[in-house]
PDB file of C-alpha atoms in Angstrom:
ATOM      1  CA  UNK C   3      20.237  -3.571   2.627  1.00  0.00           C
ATOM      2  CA  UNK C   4      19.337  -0.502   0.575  1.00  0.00           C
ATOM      3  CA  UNK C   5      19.728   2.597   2.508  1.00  0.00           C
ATOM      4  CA  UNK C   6      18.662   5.792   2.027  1.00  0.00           C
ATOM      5  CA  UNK C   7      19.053   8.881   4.114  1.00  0.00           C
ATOM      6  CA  UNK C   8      18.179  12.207   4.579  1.00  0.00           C
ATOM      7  CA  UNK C   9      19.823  14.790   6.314  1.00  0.00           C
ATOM      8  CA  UNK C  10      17.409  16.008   8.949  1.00  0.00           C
ATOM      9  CA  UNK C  11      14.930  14.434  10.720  1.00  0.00           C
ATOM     10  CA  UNK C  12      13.481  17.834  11.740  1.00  0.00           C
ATOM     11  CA  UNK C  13      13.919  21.282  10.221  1.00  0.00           C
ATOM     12  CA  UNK C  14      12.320  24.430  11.131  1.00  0.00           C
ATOM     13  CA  UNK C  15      12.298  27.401   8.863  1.00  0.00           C
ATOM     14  CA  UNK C  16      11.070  31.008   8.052  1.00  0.00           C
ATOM     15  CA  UNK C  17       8.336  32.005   5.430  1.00  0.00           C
ATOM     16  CA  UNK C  18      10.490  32.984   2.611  1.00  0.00           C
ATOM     17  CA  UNK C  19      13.547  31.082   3.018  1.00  0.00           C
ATOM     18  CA  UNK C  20      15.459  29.256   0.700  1.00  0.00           C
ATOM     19  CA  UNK C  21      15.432  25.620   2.013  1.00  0.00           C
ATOM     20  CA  UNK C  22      17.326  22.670   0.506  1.00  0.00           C
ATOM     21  CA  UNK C  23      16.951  18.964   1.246  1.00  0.00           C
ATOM     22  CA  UNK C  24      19.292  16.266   0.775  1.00  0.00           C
ATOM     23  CA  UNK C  25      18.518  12.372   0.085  1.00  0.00           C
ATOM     24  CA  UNK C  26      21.726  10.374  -0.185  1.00  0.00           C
ATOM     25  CA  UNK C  27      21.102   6.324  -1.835  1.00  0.00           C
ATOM     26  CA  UNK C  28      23.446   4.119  -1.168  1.00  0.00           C
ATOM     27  CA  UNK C  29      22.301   1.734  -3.943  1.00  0.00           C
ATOM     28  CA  UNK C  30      23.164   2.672  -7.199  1.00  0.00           C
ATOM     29  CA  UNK C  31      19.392   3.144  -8.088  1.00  0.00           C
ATOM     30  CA  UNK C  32      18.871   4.855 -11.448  1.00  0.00           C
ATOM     31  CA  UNK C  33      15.318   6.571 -10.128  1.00  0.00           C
ATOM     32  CA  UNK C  34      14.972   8.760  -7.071  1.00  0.00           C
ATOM     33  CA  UNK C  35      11.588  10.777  -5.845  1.00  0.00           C
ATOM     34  CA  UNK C  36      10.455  13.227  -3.418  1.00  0.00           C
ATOM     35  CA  UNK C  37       7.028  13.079  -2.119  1.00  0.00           C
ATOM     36  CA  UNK C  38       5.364  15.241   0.841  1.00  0.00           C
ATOM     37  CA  UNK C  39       3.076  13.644   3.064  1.00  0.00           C
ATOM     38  CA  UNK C  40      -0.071  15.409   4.792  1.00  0.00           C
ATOM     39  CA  UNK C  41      -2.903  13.452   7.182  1.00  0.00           C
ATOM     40  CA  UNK C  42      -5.687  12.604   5.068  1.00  0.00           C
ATOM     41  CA  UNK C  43      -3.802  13.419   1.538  1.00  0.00           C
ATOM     42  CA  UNK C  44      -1.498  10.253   1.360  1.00  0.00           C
ATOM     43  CA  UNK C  45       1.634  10.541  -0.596  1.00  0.00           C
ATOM     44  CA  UNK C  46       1.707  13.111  -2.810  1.00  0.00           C
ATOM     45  CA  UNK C  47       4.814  13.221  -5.578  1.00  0.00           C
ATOM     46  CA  UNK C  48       6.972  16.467  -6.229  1.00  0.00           C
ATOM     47  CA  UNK C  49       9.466  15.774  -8.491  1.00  0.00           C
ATOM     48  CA  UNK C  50      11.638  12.806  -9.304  1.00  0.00           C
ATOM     49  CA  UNK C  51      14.745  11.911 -11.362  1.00  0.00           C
ATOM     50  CA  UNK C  52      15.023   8.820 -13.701  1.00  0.00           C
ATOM     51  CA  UNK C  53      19.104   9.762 -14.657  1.00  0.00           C
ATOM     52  CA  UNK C  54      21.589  12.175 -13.351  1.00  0.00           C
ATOM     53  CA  UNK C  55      20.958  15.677 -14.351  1.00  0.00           C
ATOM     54  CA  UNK C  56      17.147  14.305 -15.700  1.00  0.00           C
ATOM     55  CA  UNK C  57      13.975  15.313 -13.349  1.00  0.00           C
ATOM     56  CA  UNK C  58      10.514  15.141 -14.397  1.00  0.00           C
ATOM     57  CA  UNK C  59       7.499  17.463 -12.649  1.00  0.00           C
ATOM     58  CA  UNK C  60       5.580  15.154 -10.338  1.00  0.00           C
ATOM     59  CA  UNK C  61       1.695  15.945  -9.520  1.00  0.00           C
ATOM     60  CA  UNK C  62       2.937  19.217  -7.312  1.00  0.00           C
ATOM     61  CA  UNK C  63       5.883  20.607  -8.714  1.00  0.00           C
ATOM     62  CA  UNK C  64       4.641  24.266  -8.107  1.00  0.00           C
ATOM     63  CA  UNK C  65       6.945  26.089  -5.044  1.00  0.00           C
ATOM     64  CA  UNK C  66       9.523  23.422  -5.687  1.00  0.00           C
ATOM     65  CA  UNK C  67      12.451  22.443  -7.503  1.00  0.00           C
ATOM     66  CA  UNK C  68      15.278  19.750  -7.775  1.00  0.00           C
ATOM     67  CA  UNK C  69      18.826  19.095  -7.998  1.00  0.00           C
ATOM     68  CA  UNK C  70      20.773  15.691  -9.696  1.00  0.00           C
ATOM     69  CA  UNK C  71      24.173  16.033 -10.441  1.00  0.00           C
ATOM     70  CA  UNK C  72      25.330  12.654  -9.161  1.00  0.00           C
ATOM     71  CA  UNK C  73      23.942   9.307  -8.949  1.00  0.00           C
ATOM     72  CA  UNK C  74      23.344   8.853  -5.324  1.00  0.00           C
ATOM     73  CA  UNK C  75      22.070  12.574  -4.354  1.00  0.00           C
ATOM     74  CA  UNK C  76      19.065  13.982  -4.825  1.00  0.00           C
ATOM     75  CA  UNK C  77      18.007  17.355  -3.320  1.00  0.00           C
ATOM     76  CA  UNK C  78      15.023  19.341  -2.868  1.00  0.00           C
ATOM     77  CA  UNK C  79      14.843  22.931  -2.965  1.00  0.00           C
ATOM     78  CA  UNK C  80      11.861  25.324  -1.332  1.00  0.00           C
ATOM     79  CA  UNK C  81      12.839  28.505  -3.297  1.00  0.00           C
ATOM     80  CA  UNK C  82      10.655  30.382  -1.139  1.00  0.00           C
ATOM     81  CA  UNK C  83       9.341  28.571   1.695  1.00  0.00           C
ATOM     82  CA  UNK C  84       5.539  28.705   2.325  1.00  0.00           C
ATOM     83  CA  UNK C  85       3.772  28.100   5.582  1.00  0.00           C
ATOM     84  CA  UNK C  86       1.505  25.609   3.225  1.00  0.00           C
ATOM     85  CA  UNK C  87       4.831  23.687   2.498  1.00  0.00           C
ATOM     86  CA  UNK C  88       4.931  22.737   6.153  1.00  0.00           C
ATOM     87  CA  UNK C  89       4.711  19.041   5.838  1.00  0.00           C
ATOM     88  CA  UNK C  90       6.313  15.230   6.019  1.00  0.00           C
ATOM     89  CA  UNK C  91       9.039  14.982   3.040  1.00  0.00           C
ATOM     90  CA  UNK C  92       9.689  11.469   1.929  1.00  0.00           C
ATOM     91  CA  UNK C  93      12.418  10.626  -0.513  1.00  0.00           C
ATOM     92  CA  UNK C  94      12.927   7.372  -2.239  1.00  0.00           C
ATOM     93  CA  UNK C  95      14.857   5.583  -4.960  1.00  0.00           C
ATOM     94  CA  UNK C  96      14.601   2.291  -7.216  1.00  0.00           C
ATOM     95  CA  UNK C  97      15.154   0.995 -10.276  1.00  0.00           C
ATOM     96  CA  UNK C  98      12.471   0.279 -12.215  1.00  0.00           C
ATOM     97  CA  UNK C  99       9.527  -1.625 -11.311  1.00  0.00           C
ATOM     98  CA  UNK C 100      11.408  -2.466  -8.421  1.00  0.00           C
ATOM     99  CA  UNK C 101      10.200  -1.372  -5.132  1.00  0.00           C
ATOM    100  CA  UNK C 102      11.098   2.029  -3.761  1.00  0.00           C
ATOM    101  CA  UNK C 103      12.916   2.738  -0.800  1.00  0.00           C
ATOM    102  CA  UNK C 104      12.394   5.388   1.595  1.00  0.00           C
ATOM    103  CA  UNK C 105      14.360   7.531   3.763  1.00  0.00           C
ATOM    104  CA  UNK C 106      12.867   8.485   7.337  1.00  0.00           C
ATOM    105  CA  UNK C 107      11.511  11.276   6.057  1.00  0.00           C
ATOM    106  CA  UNK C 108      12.201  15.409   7.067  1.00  0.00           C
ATOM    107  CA  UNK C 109       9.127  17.008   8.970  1.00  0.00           C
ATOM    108  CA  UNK C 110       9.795  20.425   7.733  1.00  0.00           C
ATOM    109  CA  UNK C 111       7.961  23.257   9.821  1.00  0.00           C
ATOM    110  CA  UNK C 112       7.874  26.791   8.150  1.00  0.00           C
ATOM    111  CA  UNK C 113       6.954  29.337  10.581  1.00  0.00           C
TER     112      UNK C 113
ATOM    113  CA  UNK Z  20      -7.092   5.377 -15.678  1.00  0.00           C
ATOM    114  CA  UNK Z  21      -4.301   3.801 -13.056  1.00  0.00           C
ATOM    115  CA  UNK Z  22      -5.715   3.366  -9.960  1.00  0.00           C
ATOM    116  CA  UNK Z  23      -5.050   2.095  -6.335  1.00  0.00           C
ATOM    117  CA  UNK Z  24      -7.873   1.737  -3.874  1.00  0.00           C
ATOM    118  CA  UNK Z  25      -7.391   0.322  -0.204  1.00  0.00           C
ATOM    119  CA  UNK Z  26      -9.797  -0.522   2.550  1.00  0.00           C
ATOM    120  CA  UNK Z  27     -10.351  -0.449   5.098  1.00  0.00           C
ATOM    121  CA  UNK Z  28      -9.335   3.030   5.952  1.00  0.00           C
ATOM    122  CA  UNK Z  29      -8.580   2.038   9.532  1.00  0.00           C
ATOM    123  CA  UNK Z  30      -9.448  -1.345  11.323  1.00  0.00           C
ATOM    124  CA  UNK Z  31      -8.906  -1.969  15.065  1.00  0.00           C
ATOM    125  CA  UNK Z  32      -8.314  -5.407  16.167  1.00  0.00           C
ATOM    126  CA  UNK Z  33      -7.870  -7.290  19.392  1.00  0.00           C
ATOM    127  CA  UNK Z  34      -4.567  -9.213  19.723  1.00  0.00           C
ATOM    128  CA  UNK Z  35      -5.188 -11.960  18.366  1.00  0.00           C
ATOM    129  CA  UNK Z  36      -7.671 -11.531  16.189  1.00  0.00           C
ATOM    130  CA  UNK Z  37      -6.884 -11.972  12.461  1.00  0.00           C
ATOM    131  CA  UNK Z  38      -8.240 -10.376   9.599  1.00  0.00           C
ATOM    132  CA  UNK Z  39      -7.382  -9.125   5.943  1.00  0.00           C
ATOM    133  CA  UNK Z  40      -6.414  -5.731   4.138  1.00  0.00           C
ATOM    134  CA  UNK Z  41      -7.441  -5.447   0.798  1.00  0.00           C
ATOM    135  CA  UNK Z  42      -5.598  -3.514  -1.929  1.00  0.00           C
ATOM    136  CA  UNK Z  43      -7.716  -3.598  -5.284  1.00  0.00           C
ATOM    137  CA  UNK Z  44      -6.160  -1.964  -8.286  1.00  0.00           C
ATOM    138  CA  UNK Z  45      -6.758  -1.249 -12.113  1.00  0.00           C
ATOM    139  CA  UNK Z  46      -3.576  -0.493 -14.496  1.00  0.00           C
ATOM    140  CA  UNK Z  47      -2.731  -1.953 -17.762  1.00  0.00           C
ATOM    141  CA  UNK Z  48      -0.407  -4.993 -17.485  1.00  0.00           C
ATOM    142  CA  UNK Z  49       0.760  -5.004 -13.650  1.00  0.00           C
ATOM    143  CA  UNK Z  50       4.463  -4.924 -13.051  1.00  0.00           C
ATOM    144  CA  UNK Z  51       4.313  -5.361  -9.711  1.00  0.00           C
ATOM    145  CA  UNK Z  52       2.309  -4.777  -6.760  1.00  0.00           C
ATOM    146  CA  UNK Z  53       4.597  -3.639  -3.129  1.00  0.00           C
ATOM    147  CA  UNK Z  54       2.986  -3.540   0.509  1.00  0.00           C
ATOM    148  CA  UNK Z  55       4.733  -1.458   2.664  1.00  0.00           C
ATOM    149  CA  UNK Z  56       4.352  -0.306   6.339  1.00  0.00           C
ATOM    150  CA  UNK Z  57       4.816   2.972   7.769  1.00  0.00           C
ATOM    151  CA  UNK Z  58       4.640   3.797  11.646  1.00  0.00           C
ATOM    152  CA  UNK Z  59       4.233   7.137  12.472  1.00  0.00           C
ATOM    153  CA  UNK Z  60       6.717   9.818  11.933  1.00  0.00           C
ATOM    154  CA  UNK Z  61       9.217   7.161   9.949  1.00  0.00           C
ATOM    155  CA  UNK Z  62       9.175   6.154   5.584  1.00  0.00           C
ATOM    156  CA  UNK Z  63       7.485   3.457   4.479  1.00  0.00           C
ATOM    157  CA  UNK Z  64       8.983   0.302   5.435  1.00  0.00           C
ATOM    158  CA  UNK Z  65       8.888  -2.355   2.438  1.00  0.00           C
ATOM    159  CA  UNK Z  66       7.553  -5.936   3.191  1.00  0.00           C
ATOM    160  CA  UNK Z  67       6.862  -7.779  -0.219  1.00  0.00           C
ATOM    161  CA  UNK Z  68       7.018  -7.496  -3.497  1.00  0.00           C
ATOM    162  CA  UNK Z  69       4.348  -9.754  -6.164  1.00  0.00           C
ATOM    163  CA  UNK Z  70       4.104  -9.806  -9.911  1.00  0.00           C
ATOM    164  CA  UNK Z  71       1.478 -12.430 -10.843  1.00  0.00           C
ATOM    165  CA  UNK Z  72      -1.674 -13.553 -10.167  1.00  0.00           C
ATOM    166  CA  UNK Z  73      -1.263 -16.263  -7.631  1.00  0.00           C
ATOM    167  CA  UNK Z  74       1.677 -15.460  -5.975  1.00  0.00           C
ATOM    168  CA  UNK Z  75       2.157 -15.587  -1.964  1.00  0.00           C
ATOM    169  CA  UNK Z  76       5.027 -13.986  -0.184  1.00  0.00           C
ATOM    170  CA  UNK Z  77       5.304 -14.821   3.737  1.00  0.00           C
ATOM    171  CA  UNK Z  78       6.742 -12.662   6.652  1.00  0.00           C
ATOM    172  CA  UNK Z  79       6.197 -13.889  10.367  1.00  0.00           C
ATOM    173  CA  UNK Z  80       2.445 -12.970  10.925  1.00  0.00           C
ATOM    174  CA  UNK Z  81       1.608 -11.257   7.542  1.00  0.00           C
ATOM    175  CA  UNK Z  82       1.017 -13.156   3.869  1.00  0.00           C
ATOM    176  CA  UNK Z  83       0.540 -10.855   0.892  1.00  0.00           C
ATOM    177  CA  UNK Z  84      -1.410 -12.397  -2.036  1.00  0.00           C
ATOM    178  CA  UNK Z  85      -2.071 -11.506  -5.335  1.00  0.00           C
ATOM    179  CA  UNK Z  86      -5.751 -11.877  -7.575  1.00  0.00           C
ATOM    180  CA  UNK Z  87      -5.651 -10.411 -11.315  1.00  0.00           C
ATOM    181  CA  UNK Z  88      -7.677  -7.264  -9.647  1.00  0.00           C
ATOM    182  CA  UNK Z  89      -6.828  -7.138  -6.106  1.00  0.00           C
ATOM    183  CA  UNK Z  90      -3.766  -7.867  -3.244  1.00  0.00           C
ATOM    184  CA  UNK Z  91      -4.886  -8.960   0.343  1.00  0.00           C
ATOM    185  CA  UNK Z  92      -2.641  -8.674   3.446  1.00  0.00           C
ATOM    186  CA  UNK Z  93      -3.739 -11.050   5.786  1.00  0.00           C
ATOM    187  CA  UNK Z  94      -2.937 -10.472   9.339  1.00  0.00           C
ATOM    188  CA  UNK Z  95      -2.627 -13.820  11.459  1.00  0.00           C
ATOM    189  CA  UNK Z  96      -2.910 -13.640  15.208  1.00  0.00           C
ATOM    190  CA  UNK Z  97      -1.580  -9.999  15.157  1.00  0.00           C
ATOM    191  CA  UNK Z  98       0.074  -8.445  18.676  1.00  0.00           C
ATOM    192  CA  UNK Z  99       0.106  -5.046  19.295  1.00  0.00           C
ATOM    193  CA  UNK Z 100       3.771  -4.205  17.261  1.00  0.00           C
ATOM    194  CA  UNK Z 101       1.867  -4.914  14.424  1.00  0.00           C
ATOM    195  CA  UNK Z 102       0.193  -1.474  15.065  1.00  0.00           C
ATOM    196  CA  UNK Z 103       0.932   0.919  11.777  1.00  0.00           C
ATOM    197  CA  UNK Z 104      -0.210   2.196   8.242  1.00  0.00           C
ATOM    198  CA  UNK Z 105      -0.047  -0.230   6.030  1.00  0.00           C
ATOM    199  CA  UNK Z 106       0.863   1.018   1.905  1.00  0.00           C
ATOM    200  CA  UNK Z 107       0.185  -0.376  -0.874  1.00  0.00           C
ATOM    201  CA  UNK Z 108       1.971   0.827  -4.538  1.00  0.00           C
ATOM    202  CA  UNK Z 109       1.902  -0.164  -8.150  1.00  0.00           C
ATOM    203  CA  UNK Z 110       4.099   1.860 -11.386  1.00  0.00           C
ATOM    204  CA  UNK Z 111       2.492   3.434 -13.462  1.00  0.00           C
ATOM    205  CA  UNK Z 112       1.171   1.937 -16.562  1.00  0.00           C
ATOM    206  CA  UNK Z 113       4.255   2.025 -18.796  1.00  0.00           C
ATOM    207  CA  UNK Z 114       5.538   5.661 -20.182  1.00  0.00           C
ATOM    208  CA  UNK Z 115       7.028   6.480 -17.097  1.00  0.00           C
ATOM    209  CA  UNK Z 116       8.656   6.124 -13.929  1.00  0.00           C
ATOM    210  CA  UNK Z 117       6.313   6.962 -11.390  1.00  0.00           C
ATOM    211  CA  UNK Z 118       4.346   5.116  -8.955  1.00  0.00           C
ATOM    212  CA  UNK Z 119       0.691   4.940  -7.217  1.00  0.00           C
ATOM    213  CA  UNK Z 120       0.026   4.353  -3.894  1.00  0.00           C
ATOM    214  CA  UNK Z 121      -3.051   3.729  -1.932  1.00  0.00           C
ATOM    215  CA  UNK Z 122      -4.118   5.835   0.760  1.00  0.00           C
ATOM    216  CA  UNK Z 123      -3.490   3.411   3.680  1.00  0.00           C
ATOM    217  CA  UNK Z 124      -4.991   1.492   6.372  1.00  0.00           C
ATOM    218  CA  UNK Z 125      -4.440   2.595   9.686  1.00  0.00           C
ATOM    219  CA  UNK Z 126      -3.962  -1.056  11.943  1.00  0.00           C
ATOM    220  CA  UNK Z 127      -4.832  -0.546  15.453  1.00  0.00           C
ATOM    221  CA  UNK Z 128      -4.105  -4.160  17.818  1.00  0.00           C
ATOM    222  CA  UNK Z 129      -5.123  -4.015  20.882  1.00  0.00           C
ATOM    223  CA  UNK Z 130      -3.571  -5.570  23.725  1.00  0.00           C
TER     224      UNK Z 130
END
């Protein structure tokens, strides 16, 4: 089974700290994602990687950025945490046209 | 323009009672059309995957099947573990690597 995990279940943070999260794959999958998750706004995609070192700007990059420099890891970084970046984070990975597969997801809470 | 509409937005049942969920999309040359379900708090769990108009994929109480414009999830003689959010996905017209997903509905079976 594919299995992809990511590192906390439950952060809580300060307004303007630096936050990183970390999605691991244990799958070989080529294509990895990061999506946040708010009631009533569905899945919403930040970023995602199709290679290592390769990232393209999903439909809200803005506050956010990304890191691949190996296959199976794919982190998210809050360069300045927002209290309007308190939310469900979701990462995911596949190749293509292939389902994805999610992690359990952070709930991130910036105070 | 891609899209991926689901309804209903939430649907309560009685255990036992079975119904449908309908997932009704429009993209260029589908490569694939994934249900997934989500309880709350946790990723999206993946159930089935279906590429062509006709197709039928089984799991215990749920069927997924396919149309040329639309995916139904029909729920037979449901108990109340069956309670979640149920996703549906599609990529993207070809170009790239991303995904859409529905909004979701929200199962409720009582007991």
């Amino acid at each position: 089974d594919v299995k992809v995990t990511q590192s906390s279940r439950y952060l809580v943070k300060r307004t303007g700290e630096k936050v990183f999260l970390e999605c691991v794959q244990d799958m070989d999958h080529e294509n990895m994602f990061w999506y946040r998750q708010d009631p009533g706004l569905g899945l919403r995609l930040i970023y995602f990687s199709y290679d290592v070192k390769m990232k393209e700007k999903g439909d809200i990059p803005e506050g956010y950025s990304v890191s691949r420099e190996k296959k199976e890891r794919f982190s998210l970084i809050l360069e300045s945490a927002s209290t309007n970046q308190t939310s469900m984070y979701l990462c995911a990975s596949t190749q293509v046209n292939q389902p994805q597969h999610f992690g359990d997801g952070t709930r991130l809470s910036i105070l | 323009e891609d899209q991926v509409t689901q309804s209903p937005e939430a649907l309560r049942l009685q255990e036992g009672e079975s119904s449908s969920l309908n997932c009704s999309y429009t993209v260029s040359g589908l490569r694939g059309l994934f249900w997934y379900r989500q309880d709350p708090g946790k990723g999206p769990e993946f159930l089935f995957t279906l590429y062509s108009a006709g197709e039928e994929k089984e799991k215990e109480r749920l069927k997924a099947t396919l149309t040329k414009k639309e995916s139904f999830l029909h729920i037979t003689a449901p108990k109340p573990e069956d309670s979640a959010t149920y996703l549906c996905a599609v990529p993207f017209t070809s170009g790239t690597y991303k995904y859409i997903f529905g909004t979701g509905t929200r199962l409720k079976v009582l007991a």
